[in-house]
Every structure is written in structure tokens, then in C-alpha cells.
Amino acid sequence: GQNIDQPTEMTATEGAIVQINCTYQTSGFNGLFWYQQHAGEAPTFLSYNVLDGLEEKGRFSSFLSRSKGYSYLLLKELQMKDSASYLCAVEDSNYQLIWGAGTKLIIKP
Amino acid sequence: IAGITQAPTSQILAAGRRMTLRCTQDMRHNAMYWYRQDLGLGLRLIHYSNTAGTTGKGEVPDGYSVSRANTDDFPLTLASAVPSQTSVYFCASSHGGLAGGGNEQFFGPGTRLTVL
């Protein structure tokens, strides 16, 4: 079966760094997405990885290892507004997105 | 209209009633999707459409139907609502029929549906 695993919840301190992991087992692989979702709002796109390695976008970076079925999202210089759920999604061989349940990130002052 | 809109924002519905959730995008995206999001579960695909005139079944299609008469609109219909269909429903769209190549999906604000 297809499976995306992420931690349910994480807590971090304002100004710190946090790494959110995602492991996957899917029928094929055509790329991995990270989305941010604030409570009561729609998901918004953060990053996309299809090749191994690190993609950096300002305070956010995303890493992919296809051989290990593993990705992480790295958030630096955490701000209170980063409190949200972070969703990992893999595009499978049918070009459909398979979604993880999301990681709720709580930022404390 | 800017982006993708959904209506209604929320709805309380009696079991057995018919309900259509509306979704409209003005980005001229080819592909559109309907998801439901339940606490503790990831987004689950209900139905999708790669282009106007075509639709396909996702992971959880039972009890739902869709149509894609034109590029902009993608309504989702619950023929006879049941309490297990209580959920938050998100419509999304993307440029191509395939979500790959960094071709991200853009989401509407969601419809919160309660079936009693």
C-alpha cells in the first residue's frame, strides 16, 4: 500500500531551527511537495523536490533522498507565524498526490 | 474572482439530502481536484479532472459525483448525504493534467460540511 509518515506534532522555540521529517512508500515517485496549512485555512505550496538534495528558499529548505524514501523540511529563524501544520505529499506513478496527515508545529516564545 | 473560490463556506445538512459544493477558478488551469480533510488523516482525493470534459475517481469516490462542463467550474455533488461525509472539503487546481514538475496545486478556502 501507499504510506506517508510524518510526526503528529512538534514544538519549537521562536528564533530556533526545526526539522520536520517525512518518510514515504508509494507506487512510483514523481516528486515530493511540502505545503503549509494554518488552522482553518487552505494548504499553500512551500516546496517541491524531484531530485536528491537540498532546495533552499529563504528561511525554508527541503531535502530529498529517493533511495531512502525520505524528505525533511527545515525551518530556520522560527517566527510565531510559522505555527501551522506542514503537509508532505508524494506524486505517485498515477500522477496523483498522496498526502501525509500533517505535522502540527507549535512555536513558543 | 481571484484564484479559486468555493461555496458555500459552511453548511449543515440533514442526512439523505442532496448537496452540491461549488468550485470556480479563474487561472485557466486544466486540472481540478476535490479533497476531503478529516482530523488525523491526510487530504484524501475524491474525484479529479485533468481537463474539461473528463473526470476520474480518486481514493474515496463513493457517495460523490462530479462534472466538468468547462475549464472554470468543477462542482461536487453528494446525492444523498450521510453523517460520515461530515468533513472539510477542499477544491484545488493546477496548470497541467499532471501535478509533477513542480506544478503545484492551488487550493480554495474550503467548505465545512456537517451532516446530521
Short mmCIF file of C-alpha atoms in Angstrom, two decimals:
data_model
loop_
_atom_site.label_atom_id
_atom_site.label_comp_id
_atom_site.label_asym_id
_atom_site.label_seq_id
_atom_site.Cartn_x
_atom_site.Cartn_y
_atom_site.Cartn_z
CA GLY A 1 0.00 0.00 0.00
CA GLN A 2 0.92 3.63 -0.15
CA ASN A 3 2.02 5.36 3.01
CA ILE A 4 3.33 8.76 4.04
CA ASP A 5 4.57 9.15 7.62
CA GLN A 6 5.15 12.39 9.49
CA PRO A 7 5.26 13.19 13.21
CA THR A 8 1.88 14.30 14.50
CA GLU A 9 3.10 17.30 16.46
CA MET A 10 6.33 19.17 17.19
CA THR A 11 7.17 22.09 19.47
CA ALA A 12 9.97 24.60 18.93
CA THR A 13 11.10 27.96 20.26
CA GLU A 14 10.91 31.27 18.43
CA GLY A 15 14.23 32.01 16.69
CA ALA A 16 15.31 28.37 16.69
CA ILE A 17 15.57 25.77 13.90
CA VAL A 18 13.24 22.81 13.44
CA GLN A 19 13.35 19.82 11.09
CA ILE A 20 10.14 18.03 10.10
CA ASN A 21 10.69 14.56 8.66
CA CYS A 22 8.63 12.66 6.12
CA THR A 23 9.08 9.06 5.03
CA TYR A 24 7.15 7.53 2.18
CA GLN A 25 6.32 4.28 0.44
CA THR A 26 4.39 4.85 -2.77
CA SER A 27 3.63 3.26 -6.12
CA GLY A 28 6.19 5.15 -8.09
CA PHE A 29 7.60 8.59 -7.46
CA ASN A 30 7.24 11.77 -9.49
CA GLY A 31 8.19 14.32 -6.89
CA LEU A 32 7.58 15.39 -3.30
CA PHE A 33 5.76 18.51 -2.15
CA TRP A 34 5.62 20.38 1.13
CA TYR A 35 2.61 22.55 1.96
CA GLN A 36 1.84 24.83 4.90
CA GLN A 37 -1.65 24.97 6.37
CA HIS A 38 -2.67 27.44 9.06
CA ALA A 39 -5.61 26.42 11.23
CA GLY A 40 -8.91 26.92 9.43
CA GLU A 41 -7.23 27.81 6.15
CA ALA A 42 -6.30 26.11 2.89
CA PRO A 43 -2.93 24.49 2.26
CA THR A 44 -0.38 26.65 0.45
CA PHE A 45 2.63 25.43 -1.53
CA LEU A 46 6.08 25.65 0.06
CA SER A 47 8.47 23.48 -1.93
CA TYR A 48 8.95 20.72 -4.48
CA ASN A 49 11.76 18.17 -4.76
CA VAL A 50 12.19 15.61 -7.51
CA LEU A 51 15.98 15.12 -7.43
CA ASP A 52 18.08 14.15 -4.41
CA GLY A 53 19.49 17.01 -2.43
CA LEU A 54 18.61 20.24 -0.73
CA GLU A 55 16.41 23.02 -2.11
CA GLU A 56 16.63 26.32 -0.26
CA LYS A 57 14.03 29.08 -0.26
CA GLY A 58 14.77 31.80 2.25
CA ARG A 59 14.16 30.52 5.77
CA PHE A 60 12.75 27.22 4.46
CA SER A 61 14.73 24.35 2.95
CA SER A 62 13.60 20.92 1.78
CA PHE A 63 15.73 17.81 1.37
CA LEU A 64 15.06 14.61 -0.54
CA SER A 65 16.65 11.17 -0.61
CA ARG A 66 14.81 8.97 -3.09
CA SER A 67 16.81 5.85 -2.22
CA LYS A 68 15.75 6.16 1.42
CA GLY A 69 12.18 7.31 0.73
CA TYR A 70 12.87 10.28 2.97
CA SER A 71 12.45 14.02 2.99
CA TYR A 72 12.66 16.78 5.54
CA LEU A 73 11.55 20.38 5.77
CA LEU A 74 13.93 22.66 7.64
CA LEU A 75 12.64 25.92 9.07
CA LYS A 76 15.19 28.43 10.34
CA GLU A 77 14.81 31.55 12.49
CA LEU A 78 11.37 30.45 13.56
CA GLN A 79 8.67 33.09 13.88
CA MET A 80 5.35 32.87 15.68
CA LYS A 81 3.59 32.99 12.30
CA ASP A 82 5.25 29.67 11.41
CA SER A 83 2.84 27.95 13.81
CA ALA A 84 0.88 25.77 11.38
CA SER A 85 0.55 22.26 10.05
CA TYR A 86 3.07 21.12 7.47
CA LEU A 87 1.89 18.58 4.93
CA CYS A 88 4.12 16.23 2.98
CA ALA A 89 2.74 14.87 -0.32
CA VAL A 90 4.19 12.48 -2.88
CA GLU A 91 3.14 12.31 -6.51
CA ASP A 92 2.81 8.64 -7.37
CA SER A 93 3.02 6.77 -10.68
CA ASN A 94 -0.58 7.74 -11.49
CA TYR A 95 0.35 11.40 -11.06
CA GLN A 96 -1.90 11.69 -8.03
CA LEU A 97 -0.75 13.33 -4.80
CA ILE A 98 -0.66 11.04 -1.77
CA TRP A 99 -0.78 13.14 1.40
CA GLY A 100 0.62 12.63 4.87
CA ALA A 101 -1.60 13.51 7.83
CA GLY A 102 0.48 16.59 8.52
CA THR A 103 2.73 17.77 11.33
CA LYS A 104 1.35 20.41 13.67
CA LEU A 105 4.17 22.79 14.60
CA ILE A 106 3.77 24.80 17.79
CA ILE A 107 6.10 27.76 18.26
CA LYS A 108 6.69 29.01 21.79
CA PRO A 109 8.10 32.44 22.65
CA ILE B 1 -12.67 36.41 -8.91
CA ALA B 2 -9.05 35.96 -7.95
CA GLY B 3 -7.72 32.40 -7.83
CA ILE B 4 -10.07 29.67 -6.75
CA THR B 5 -13.33 30.08 -4.86
CA GLN B 6 -15.69 27.67 -3.14
CA ALA B 7 -19.28 27.97 -1.97
CA PRO B 8 -20.78 27.66 0.50
CA THR B 9 -18.23 28.41 3.23
CA SER B 10 -20.08 26.11 5.57
CA GLN B 11 -23.29 24.10 5.59
CA ILE B 12 -25.30 21.96 7.96
CA LEU B 13 -27.25 19.32 6.11
CA ALA B 14 -29.81 16.70 7.09
CA ALA B 15 -28.92 13.12 6.22
CA GLY B 16 -30.48 12.00 2.96
CA ARG B 17 -30.47 15.45 1.40
CA ARG B 18 -28.74 16.25 -1.87
CA MET B 19 -25.99 18.90 -1.82
CA THR B 20 -23.72 20.47 -4.42
CA LEU B 21 -20.49 22.14 -3.44
CA ARG B 22 -19.33 24.70 -5.95
CA CYS B 23 -15.79 25.41 -7.10
CA THR B 24 -14.65 28.01 -9.62
CA GLN B 25 -11.16 29.00 -10.75
CA ASP B 26 -10.08 31.87 -12.98
CA MET B 27 -6.50 30.78 -13.55
CA ARG B 28 -7.29 28.76 -16.72
CA HIS B 29 -5.88 25.66 -15.06
CA ASN B 30 -6.50 22.41 -16.87
CA ALA B 31 -6.65 20.14 -13.83
CA MET B 32 -9.02 20.34 -10.88
CA TYR B 33 -9.42 18.20 -7.77
CA TRP B 34 -11.75 17.61 -4.85
CA TYR B 35 -10.34 16.52 -1.48
CA ARG B 36 -11.79 15.90 1.93
CA GLN B 37 -9.77 16.57 5.07
CA ASP B 38 -10.59 14.84 8.33
CA LEU B 39 -8.84 15.22 11.69
CA GLY B 40 -5.84 12.91 11.94
CA LEU B 41 -6.00 11.93 8.29
CA GLY B 42 -4.27 13.40 5.28
CA LEU B 43 -6.10 15.03 2.43
CA ARG B 44 -7.92 12.31 0.52
CA LEU B 45 -8.74 12.68 -3.16
CA ILE B 46 -12.40 12.22 -4.01
CA HIS B 47 -12.50 12.98 -7.74
CA TYR B 48 -10.32 14.79 -10.22
CA SER B 49 -10.43 16.19 -13.73
CA ASN B 50 -7.37 16.50 -15.96
CA THR B 51 -9.16 18.68 -18.48
CA ALA B 52 -12.64 19.97 -19.28
CA GLY B 53 -14.95 17.13 -20.28
CA THR B 54 -13.08 14.40 -18.39
CA THR B 55 -13.24 13.20 -14.79
CA GLY B 56 -11.69 10.40 -12.76
CA LYS B 57 -12.16 8.68 -9.42
CA GLY B 58 -9.78 9.26 -6.55
CA GLU B 59 -9.21 7.36 -3.35
CA VAL B 60 -12.67 7.90 -1.79
CA PRO B 61 -15.23 8.47 -4.58
CA ASP B 62 -18.23 6.59 -3.18
CA GLY B 63 -21.25 8.79 -2.50
CA TYR B 64 -19.87 11.66 -4.57
CA SER B 65 -20.12 12.71 -8.20
CA VAL B 66 -18.53 15.49 -10.25
CA SER B 67 -18.84 17.11 -13.64
CA ARG B 68 -16.51 19.32 -15.69
CA ALA B 69 -18.54 21.07 -18.32
CA ASN B 70 -15.99 23.87 -18.77
CA THR B 71 -12.49 24.85 -17.65
CA ASP B 72 -13.53 27.05 -14.75
CA ASP B 73 -16.14 25.07 -12.80
CA PHE B 74 -15.91 21.74 -11.00
CA PRO B 75 -18.97 21.07 -8.78
CA LEU B 76 -19.07 18.18 -6.32
CA THR B 77 -22.45 16.58 -5.60
CA LEU B 78 -23.49 14.43 -2.66
CA ALA B 79 -26.56 12.62 -3.94
CA SER B 80 -27.81 11.51 -0.53
CA ALA B 81 -25.68 12.82 2.33
CA VAL B 82 -24.66 10.58 5.23
CA PRO B 83 -23.05 11.58 8.57
CA SER B 84 -19.70 10.04 7.53
CA GLN B 85 -19.48 12.73 4.87
CA THR B 86 -19.07 15.37 7.57
CA SER B 87 -15.72 16.90 6.70
CA VAL B 88 -13.89 19.90 5.31
CA TYR B 89 -13.88 19.82 1.52
CA PHE B 90 -11.15 21.49 -0.49
CA CYS B 91 -11.16 22.13 -4.21
CA ALA B 92 -7.78 22.58 -5.92
CA SER B 93 -6.44 23.26 -9.38
CA SER B 94 -3.13 23.02 -11.21
CA HIS B 95 -1.74 24.02 -14.59
CA GLY B 96 -1.37 20.66 -16.22
CA GLY B 97 -3.20 17.39 -16.07
CA LEU B 98 -0.26 16.12 -14.07
CA ALA B 99 0.86 17.64 -10.78
CA GLY B 100 4.52 16.92 -11.38
CA GLY B 101 7.37 19.11 -12.44
CA GLY B 102 6.82 21.48 -9.56
CA ASN B 103 3.32 22.04 -10.90
CA GLU B 104 1.78 22.78 -7.55
CA GLN B 105 -1.88 22.65 -6.70
CA PHE B 106 -3.67 25.81 -5.62
CA PHE B 107 -6.41 25.35 -3.06
CA GLY B 108 -9.74 27.06 -2.48
CA PRO B 109 -10.68 28.22 1.04
CA GLY B 110 -12.70 25.06 1.77
CA THR B 111 -16.28 24.17 2.65
CA ARG B 112 -17.04 22.89 6.14
CA LEU B 113 -19.91 20.41 5.82
CA THR B 114 -21.81 18.85 8.70
CA VAL B 115 -24.30 16.07 8.01
CA LEU B 116 -26.72 15.35 10.84
#
